[in-house]
GROMACS .gro file of C-alpha atoms in nm:
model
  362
    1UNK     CA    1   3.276  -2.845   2.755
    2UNK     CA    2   3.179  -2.699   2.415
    3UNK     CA    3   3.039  -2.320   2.398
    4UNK     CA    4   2.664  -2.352   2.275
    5UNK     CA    5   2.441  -2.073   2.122
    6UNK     CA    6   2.137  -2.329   2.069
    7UNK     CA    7   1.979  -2.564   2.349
    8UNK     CA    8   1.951  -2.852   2.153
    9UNK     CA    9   2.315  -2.833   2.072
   10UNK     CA   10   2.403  -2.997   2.386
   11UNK     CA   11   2.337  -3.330   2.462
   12UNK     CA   12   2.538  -3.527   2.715
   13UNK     CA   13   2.517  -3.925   2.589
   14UNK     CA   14   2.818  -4.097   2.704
   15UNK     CA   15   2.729  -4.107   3.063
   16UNK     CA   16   2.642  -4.496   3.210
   17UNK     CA   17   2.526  -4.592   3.585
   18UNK     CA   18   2.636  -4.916   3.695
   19UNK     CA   19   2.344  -5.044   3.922
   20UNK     CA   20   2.480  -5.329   4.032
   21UNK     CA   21   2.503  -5.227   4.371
   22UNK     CA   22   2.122  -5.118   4.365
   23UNK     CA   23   1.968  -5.416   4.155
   24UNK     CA   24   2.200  -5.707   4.268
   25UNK     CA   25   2.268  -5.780   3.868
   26UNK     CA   26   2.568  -5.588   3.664
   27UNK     CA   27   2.330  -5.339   3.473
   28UNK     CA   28   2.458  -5.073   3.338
   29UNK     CA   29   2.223  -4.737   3.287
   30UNK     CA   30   2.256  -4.512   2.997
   31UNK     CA   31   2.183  -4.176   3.118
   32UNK     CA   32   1.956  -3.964   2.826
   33UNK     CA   33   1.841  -3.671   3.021
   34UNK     CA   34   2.153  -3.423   3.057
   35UNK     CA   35   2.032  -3.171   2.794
   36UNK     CA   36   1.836  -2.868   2.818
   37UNK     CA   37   1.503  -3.073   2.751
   38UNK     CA   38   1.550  -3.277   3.014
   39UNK     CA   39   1.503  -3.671   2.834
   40UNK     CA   40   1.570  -3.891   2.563
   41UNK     CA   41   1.299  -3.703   2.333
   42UNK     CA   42   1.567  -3.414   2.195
   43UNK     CA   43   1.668  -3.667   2.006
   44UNK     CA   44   1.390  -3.752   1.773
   45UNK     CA   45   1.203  -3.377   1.827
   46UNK     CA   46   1.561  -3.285   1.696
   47UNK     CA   47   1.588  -3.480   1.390
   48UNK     CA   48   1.208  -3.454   1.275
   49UNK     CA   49   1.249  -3.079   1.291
   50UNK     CA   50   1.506  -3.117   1.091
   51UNK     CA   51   1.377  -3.311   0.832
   52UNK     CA   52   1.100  -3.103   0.836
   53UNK     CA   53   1.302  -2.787   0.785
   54UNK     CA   54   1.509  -2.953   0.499
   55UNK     CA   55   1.189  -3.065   0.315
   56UNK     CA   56   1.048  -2.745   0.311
   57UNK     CA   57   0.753  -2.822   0.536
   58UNK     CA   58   0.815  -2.627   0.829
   59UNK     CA   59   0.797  -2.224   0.724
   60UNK     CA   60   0.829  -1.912   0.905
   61UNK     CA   61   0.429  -1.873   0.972
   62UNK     CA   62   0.429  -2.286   1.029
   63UNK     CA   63   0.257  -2.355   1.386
   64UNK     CA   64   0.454  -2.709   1.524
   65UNK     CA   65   0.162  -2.936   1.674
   66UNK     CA   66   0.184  -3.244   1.828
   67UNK     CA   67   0.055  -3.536   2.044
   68UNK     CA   68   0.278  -3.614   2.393
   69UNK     CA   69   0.215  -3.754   2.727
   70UNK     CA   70   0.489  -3.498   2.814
   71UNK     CA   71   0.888  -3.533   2.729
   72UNK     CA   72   0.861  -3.470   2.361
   73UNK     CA   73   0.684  -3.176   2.429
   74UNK     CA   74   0.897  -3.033   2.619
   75UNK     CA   75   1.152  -3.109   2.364
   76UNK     CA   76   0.974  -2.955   2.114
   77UNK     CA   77   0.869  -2.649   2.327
   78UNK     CA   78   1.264  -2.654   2.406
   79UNK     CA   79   1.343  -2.612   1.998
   80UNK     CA   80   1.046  -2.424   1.909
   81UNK     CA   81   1.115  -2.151   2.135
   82UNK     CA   82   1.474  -2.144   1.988
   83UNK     CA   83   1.375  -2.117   1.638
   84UNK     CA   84   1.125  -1.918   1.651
   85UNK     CA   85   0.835  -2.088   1.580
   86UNK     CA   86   0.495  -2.169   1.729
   87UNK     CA   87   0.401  -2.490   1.889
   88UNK     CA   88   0.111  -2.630   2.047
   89UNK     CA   89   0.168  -2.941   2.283
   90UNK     CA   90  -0.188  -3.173   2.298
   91UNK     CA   91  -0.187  -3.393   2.597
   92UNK     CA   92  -0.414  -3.558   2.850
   93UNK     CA   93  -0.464  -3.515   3.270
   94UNK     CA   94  -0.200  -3.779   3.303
   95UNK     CA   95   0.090  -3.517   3.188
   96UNK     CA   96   0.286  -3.425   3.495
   97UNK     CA   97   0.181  -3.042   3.604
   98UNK     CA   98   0.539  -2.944   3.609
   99UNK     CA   99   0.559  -3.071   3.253
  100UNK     CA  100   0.254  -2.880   3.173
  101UNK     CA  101   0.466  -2.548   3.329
  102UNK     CA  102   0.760  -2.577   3.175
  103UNK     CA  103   0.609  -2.641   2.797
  104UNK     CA  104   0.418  -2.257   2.870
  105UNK     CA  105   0.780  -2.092   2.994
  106UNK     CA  106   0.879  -2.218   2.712
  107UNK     CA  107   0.609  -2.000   2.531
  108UNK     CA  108   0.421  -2.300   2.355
  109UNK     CA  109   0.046  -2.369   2.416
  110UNK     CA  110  -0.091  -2.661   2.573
  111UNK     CA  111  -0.451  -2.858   2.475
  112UNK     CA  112  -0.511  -3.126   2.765
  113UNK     CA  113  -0.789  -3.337   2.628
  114UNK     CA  114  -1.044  -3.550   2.838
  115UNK     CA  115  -1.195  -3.834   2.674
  116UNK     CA  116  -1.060  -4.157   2.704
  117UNK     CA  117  -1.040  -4.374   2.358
  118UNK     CA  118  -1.197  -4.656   2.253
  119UNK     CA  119  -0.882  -4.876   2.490
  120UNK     CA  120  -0.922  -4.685   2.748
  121UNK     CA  121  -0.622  -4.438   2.686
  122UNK     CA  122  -0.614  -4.051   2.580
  123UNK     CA  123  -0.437  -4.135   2.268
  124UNK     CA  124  -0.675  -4.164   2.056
  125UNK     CA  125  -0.852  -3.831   2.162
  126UNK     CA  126  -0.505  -3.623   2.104
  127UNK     CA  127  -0.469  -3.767   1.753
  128UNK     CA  128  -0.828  -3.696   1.686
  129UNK     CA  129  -0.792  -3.359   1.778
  130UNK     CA  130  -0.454  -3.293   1.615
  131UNK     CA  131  -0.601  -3.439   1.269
  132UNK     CA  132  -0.919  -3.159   1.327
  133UNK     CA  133  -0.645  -2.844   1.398
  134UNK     CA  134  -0.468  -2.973   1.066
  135UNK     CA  135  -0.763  -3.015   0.904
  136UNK     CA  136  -0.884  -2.614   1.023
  137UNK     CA  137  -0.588  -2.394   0.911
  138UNK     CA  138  -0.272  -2.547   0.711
  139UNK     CA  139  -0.027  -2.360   0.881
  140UNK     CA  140  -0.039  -2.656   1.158
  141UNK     CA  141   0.266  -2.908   1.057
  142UNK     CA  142   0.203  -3.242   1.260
  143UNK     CA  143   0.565  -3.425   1.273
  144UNK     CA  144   0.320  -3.729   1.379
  145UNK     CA  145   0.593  -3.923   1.627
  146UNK     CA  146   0.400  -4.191   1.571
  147UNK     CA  147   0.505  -4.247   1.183
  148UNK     CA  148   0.779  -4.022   1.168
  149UNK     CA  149   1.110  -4.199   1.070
  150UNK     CA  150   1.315  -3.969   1.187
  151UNK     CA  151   1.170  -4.113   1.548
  152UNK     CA  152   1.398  -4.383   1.491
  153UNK     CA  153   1.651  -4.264   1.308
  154UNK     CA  154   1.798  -3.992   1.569
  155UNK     CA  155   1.841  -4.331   1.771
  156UNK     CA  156   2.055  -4.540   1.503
  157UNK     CA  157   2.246  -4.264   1.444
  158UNK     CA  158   2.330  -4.137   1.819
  159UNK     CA  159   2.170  -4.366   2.109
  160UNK     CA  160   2.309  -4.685   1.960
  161UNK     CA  161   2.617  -4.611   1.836
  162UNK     CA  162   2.696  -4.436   2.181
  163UNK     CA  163   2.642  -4.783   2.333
  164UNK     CA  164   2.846  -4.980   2.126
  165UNK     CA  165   3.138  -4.768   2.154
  166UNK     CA  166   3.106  -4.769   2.559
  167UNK     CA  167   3.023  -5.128   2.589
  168UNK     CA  168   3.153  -5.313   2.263
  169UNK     CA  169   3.067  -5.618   2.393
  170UNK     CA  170   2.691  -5.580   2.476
  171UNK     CA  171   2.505  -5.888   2.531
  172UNK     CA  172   2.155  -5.767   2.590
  173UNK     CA  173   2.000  -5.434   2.566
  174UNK     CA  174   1.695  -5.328   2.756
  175UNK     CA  175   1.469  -5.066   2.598
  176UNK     CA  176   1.139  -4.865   2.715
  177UNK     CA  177   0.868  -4.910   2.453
  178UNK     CA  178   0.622  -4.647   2.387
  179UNK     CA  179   0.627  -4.492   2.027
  180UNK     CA  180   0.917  -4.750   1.961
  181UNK     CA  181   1.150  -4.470   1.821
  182UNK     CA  182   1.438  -4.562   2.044
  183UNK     CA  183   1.328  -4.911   2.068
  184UNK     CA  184   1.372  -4.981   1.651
  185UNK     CA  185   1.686  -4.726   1.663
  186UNK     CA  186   1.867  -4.931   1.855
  187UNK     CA  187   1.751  -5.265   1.733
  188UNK     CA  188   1.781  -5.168   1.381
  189UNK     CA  189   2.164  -5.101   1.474
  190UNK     CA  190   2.261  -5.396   1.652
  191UNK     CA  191   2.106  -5.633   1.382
  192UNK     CA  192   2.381  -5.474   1.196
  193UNK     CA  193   2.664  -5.521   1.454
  194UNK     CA  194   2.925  -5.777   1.439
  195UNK     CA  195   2.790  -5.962   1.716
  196UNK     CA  196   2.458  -6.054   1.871
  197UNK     CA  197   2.270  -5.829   2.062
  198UNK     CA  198   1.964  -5.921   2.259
  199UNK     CA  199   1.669  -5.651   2.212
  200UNK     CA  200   1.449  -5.672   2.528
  201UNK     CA  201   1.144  -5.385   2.487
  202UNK     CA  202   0.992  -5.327   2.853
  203UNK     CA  203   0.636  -5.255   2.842
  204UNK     CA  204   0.428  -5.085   3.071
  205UNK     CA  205   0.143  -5.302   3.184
  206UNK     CA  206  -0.228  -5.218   3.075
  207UNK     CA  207  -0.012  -5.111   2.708
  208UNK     CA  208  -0.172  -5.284   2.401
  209UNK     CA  209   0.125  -5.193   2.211
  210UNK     CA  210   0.235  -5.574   2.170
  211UNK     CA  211  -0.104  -5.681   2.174
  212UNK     CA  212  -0.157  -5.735   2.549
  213UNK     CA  213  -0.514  -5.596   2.692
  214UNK     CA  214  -0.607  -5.259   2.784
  215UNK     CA  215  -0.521  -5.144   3.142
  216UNK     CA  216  -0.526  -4.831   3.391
  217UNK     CA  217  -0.193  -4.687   3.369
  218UNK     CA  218  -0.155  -4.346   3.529
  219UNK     CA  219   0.215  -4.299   3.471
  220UNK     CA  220   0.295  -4.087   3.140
  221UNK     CA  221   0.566  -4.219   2.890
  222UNK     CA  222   0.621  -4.604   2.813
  223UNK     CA  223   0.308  -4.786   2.660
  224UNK     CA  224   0.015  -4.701   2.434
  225UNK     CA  225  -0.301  -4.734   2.392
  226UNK     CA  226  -0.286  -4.860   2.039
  227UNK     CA  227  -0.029  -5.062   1.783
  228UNK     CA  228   0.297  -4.861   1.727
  229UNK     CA  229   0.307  -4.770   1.356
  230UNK     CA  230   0.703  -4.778   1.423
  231UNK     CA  231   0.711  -5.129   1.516
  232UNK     CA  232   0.882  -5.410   1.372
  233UNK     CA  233   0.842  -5.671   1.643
  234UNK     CA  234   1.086  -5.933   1.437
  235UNK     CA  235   1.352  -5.721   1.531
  236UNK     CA  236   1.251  -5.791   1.920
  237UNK     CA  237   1.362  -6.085   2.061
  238UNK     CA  238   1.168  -6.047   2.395
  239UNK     CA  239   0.881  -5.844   2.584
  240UNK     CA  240   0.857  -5.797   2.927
  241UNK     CA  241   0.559  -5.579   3.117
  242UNK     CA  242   0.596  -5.402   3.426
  243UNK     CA  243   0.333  -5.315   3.659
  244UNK     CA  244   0.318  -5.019   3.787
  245UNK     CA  245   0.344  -5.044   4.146
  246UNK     CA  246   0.653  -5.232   4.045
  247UNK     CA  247   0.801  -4.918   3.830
  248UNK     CA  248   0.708  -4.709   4.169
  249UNK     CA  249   0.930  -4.909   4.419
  250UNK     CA  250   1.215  -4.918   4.173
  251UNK     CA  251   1.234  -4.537   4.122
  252UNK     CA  252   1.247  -4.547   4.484
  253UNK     CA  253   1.525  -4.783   4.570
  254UNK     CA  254   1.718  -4.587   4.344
  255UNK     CA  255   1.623  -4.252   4.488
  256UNK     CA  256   1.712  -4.405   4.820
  257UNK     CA  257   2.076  -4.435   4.663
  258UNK     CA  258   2.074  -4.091   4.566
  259UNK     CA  259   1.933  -4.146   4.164
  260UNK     CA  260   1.628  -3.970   4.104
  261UNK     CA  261   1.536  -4.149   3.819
  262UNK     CA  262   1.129  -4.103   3.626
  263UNK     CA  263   0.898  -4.318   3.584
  264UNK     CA  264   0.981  -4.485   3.263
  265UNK     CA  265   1.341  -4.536   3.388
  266UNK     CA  266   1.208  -4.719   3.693
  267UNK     CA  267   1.049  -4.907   3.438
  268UNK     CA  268   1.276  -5.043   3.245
  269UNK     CA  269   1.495  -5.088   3.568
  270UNK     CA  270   1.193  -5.302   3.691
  271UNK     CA  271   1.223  -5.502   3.433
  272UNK     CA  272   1.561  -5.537   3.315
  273UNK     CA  273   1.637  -5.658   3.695
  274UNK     CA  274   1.342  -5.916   3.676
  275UNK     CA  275   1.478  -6.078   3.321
  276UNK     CA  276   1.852  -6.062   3.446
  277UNK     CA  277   1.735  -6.243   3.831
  278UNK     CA  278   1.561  -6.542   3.622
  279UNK     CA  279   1.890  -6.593   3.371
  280UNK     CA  280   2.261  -6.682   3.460
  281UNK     CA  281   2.391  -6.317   3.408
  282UNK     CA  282   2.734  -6.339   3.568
  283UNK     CA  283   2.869  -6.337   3.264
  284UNK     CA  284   2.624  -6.094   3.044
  285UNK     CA  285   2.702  -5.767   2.990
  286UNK     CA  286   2.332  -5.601   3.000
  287UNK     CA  287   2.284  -5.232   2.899
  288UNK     CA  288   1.953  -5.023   3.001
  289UNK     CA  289   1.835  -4.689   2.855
  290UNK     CA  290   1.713  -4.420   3.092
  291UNK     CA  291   1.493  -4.194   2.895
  292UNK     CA  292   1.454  -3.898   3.212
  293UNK     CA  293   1.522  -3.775   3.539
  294UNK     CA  294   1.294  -3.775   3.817
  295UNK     CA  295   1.263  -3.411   3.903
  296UNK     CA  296   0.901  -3.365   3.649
  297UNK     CA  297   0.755  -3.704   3.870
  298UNK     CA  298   0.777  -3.532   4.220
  299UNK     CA  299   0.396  -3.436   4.279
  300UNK     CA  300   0.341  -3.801   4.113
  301UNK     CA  301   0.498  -4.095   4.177
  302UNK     CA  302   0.742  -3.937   4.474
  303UNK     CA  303   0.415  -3.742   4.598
  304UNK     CA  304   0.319  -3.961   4.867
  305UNK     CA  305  -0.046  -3.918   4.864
  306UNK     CA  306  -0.106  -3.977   4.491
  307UNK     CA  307   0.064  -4.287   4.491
  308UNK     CA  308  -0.211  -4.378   4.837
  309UNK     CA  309  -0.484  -4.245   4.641
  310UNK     CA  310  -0.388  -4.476   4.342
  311UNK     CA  311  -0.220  -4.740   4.472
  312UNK     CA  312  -0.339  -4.795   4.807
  313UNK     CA  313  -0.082  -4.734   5.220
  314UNK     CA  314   0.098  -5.049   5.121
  315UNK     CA  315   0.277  -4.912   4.792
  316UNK     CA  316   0.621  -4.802   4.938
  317UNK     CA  317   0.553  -5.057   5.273
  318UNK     CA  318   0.934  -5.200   5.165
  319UNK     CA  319   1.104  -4.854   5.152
  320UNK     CA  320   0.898  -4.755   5.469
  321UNK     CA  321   0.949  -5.104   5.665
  322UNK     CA  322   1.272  -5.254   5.601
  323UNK     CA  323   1.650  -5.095   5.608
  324UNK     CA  324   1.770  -4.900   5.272
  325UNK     CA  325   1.972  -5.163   5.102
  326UNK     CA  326   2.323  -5.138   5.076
  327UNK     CA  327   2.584  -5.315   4.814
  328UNK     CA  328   2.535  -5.683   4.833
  329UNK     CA  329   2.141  -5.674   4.992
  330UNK     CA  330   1.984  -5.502   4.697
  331UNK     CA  331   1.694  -5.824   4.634
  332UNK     CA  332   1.547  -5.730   4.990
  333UNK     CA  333   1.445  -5.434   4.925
  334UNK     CA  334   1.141  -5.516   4.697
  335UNK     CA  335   0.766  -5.569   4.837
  336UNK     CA  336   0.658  -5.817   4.554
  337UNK     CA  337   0.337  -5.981   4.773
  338UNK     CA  338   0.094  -5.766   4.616
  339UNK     CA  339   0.185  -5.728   4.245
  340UNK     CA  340   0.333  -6.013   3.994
  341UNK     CA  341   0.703  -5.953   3.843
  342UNK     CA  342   0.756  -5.809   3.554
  343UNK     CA  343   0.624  -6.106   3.286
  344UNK     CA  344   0.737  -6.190   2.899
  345UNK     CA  345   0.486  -6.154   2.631
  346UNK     CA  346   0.412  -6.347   2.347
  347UNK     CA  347   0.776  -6.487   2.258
  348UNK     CA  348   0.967  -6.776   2.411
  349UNK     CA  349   1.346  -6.642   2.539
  350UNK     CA  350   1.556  -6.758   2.306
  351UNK     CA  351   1.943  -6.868   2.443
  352UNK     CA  352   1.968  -6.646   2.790
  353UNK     CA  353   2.365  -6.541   2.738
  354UNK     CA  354   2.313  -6.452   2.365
  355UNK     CA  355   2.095  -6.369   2.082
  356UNK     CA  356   2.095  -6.558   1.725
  357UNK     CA  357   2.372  -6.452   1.520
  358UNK     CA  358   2.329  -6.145   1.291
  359UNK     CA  359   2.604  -6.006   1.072
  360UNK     CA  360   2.670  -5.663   0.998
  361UNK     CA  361   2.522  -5.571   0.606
  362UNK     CA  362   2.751  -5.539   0.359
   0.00000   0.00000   0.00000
């Protein structure tokens, strides 16, 4: 192990889950969260501090300021509190509380804001607000995740290639959409390797980010509440959404295995083990990135009387009612009579064992 002086020096991303014996398909999970921010989001907060740093736009009186339902602030709090300089976090009541706790031991500030925009989502609000703190004093610097290439970058330069070199022969990939950083990392990479690679983005249902309409959705991290700036949908081949009570029962099969996965994992789990059920998979070899753990989630969606309050008794009645599934029983776990599978947007699946050829450019 290497000996560190800075937290964002460490970050663990060679370590994979196979979930086979939890999903019933051969999925295997890239695990993002085994640095000292705790997710995916070192990544990008990483490389836009960076570039921000080498362009000369963060100084030594600079205050850091950005929108986040949660992870990237933490990331940023992480960094911040490392280097030495301010930062102010601007989220909404659906940020987890521990979130909220950590960012201030960190030392950063935290704005929660209240309105809901004009699609029924905070986002809108935070940006507003972020724009008006800019706008006030110009020591604010707004990295703006939401334009910021670096967003993506970090991705084709780390997530990616960590993939390929684990699993060479990747059929299809499965990635949570929210700002689209990792999603157009990743895609922007394999449309450059020498073979096809199937880009499925997983959605969170009530998300307008492909388009679909406005919904509830009380679980921070995948979807927004408007069009990502970041995304390129012809590099997508397919959409699926999740519903949330869906996203809920898969974080807690997999707890029930011992992997206390978040909420944006269990989505793309959801999902990725909804496409793979519907397509002859034996032969696939289908990859899944797991953006965070599940330890910021407990007084949410493992908090048993939020997810009654929200979701009504019958939300875990499959995890509560029928035996723990074991290797070879993993498609009995799931109460589906209530909620619709996960469903593709937009786009007609193309081939189901492999994507249109792309060639690497020269």
């Amino acid at each position: 192990m290497p000996v560190i002086s800075a937290p964002h020096a460490f970050n663990e991303g060679d370590l994979f889950v196979d979930l086979e014996s939890i999903c019933g398909h051969p999925l295997y999970l890239k695990c993002e969260a085994f640095n000292f921010a705790g997710s995916i989001k070192l990544k990008a907060a990483n490389e836009m501090v960076e570039n921000a740093e080498r362009d000369g736009i963060l100084k030594a009186d600079s205050v850091l300021v950005e929108s986040s339902s949660g992870n990237l602030g933490v990331a940023l709090s992480m960094i911040a509190a490392s280097k030495g300089y301010r930062f102010l976090c601007v989220t909404d009541s659906r940020c987890n509380l521990s979130t909220r706790l950590l960012m201030e031991a960190l030392g950063s500030e935290v704005h929660i804001v209240a309105d809901q925009d004009s699609n029924g989502g905070f986002l809108g609000t935070r940006i507003e607000y972020v724009r008006s703190l800019c706008a006030s004093d110009d020591r604010y610097v707004w990295l703006s995740q939401y334009t910021n290439a670096g967003n993506w970058t970090a991705h084709y330069r780390t997530t990616a290639p960590e993939i390929a070199r684990r699993f060479p022969e990747v059929d299809v990939l499965f990635v949570g959409a929210g700002t689209t950083g990792t999603l157009m990392g990743c895609a922007r990479y394999f449309r450059e390797w020498h073979r096809p690679v199937r880009i499925v983005a997983v959605d969170a249902a009530g998300s307008v980010a492909f388009g679909g309409e406005p919904g509830r959705r009380m679980i921070p991290g995948l979807g927004m509440s408007m069009r990502p700036p970041l995304l390129d949908e012809s590099l997508v081949d397919e959409v699926i959404q999740v519903e949330e009570p869906d996203t809920i029962r898969m974080c807690h099969r997999m707890a029930r295995h011992g992997f206390l996965f978040g909420g944006s994992t269990g989505t793309v789990v959801s999902g990725a083990t909804d496409w793979l059920s519907r397509q002859d998979a034996g032969d696939l070899t289908a990859v899944a990135i797991a953006p965070d753990l599940g330890e910021r989630y407990l007084d949410t969606i493992y908090q048993t009387n939020w997810l009654q309050d929200l979701y009504g008794d019958r939300i875990l009645a499959a995890e509560e009612g029928d035996r723990v599934p074991r290797t070879g029983d993993a498609d009995e776990v799931l109460d589906t009579r209530n909620t619709a599978p996960p469903k593709p947007l937009h786009r007609e699946p193309k081939s189901a064992s492999r994507a249109p050829a792309r060639r690497r450019s020269t």
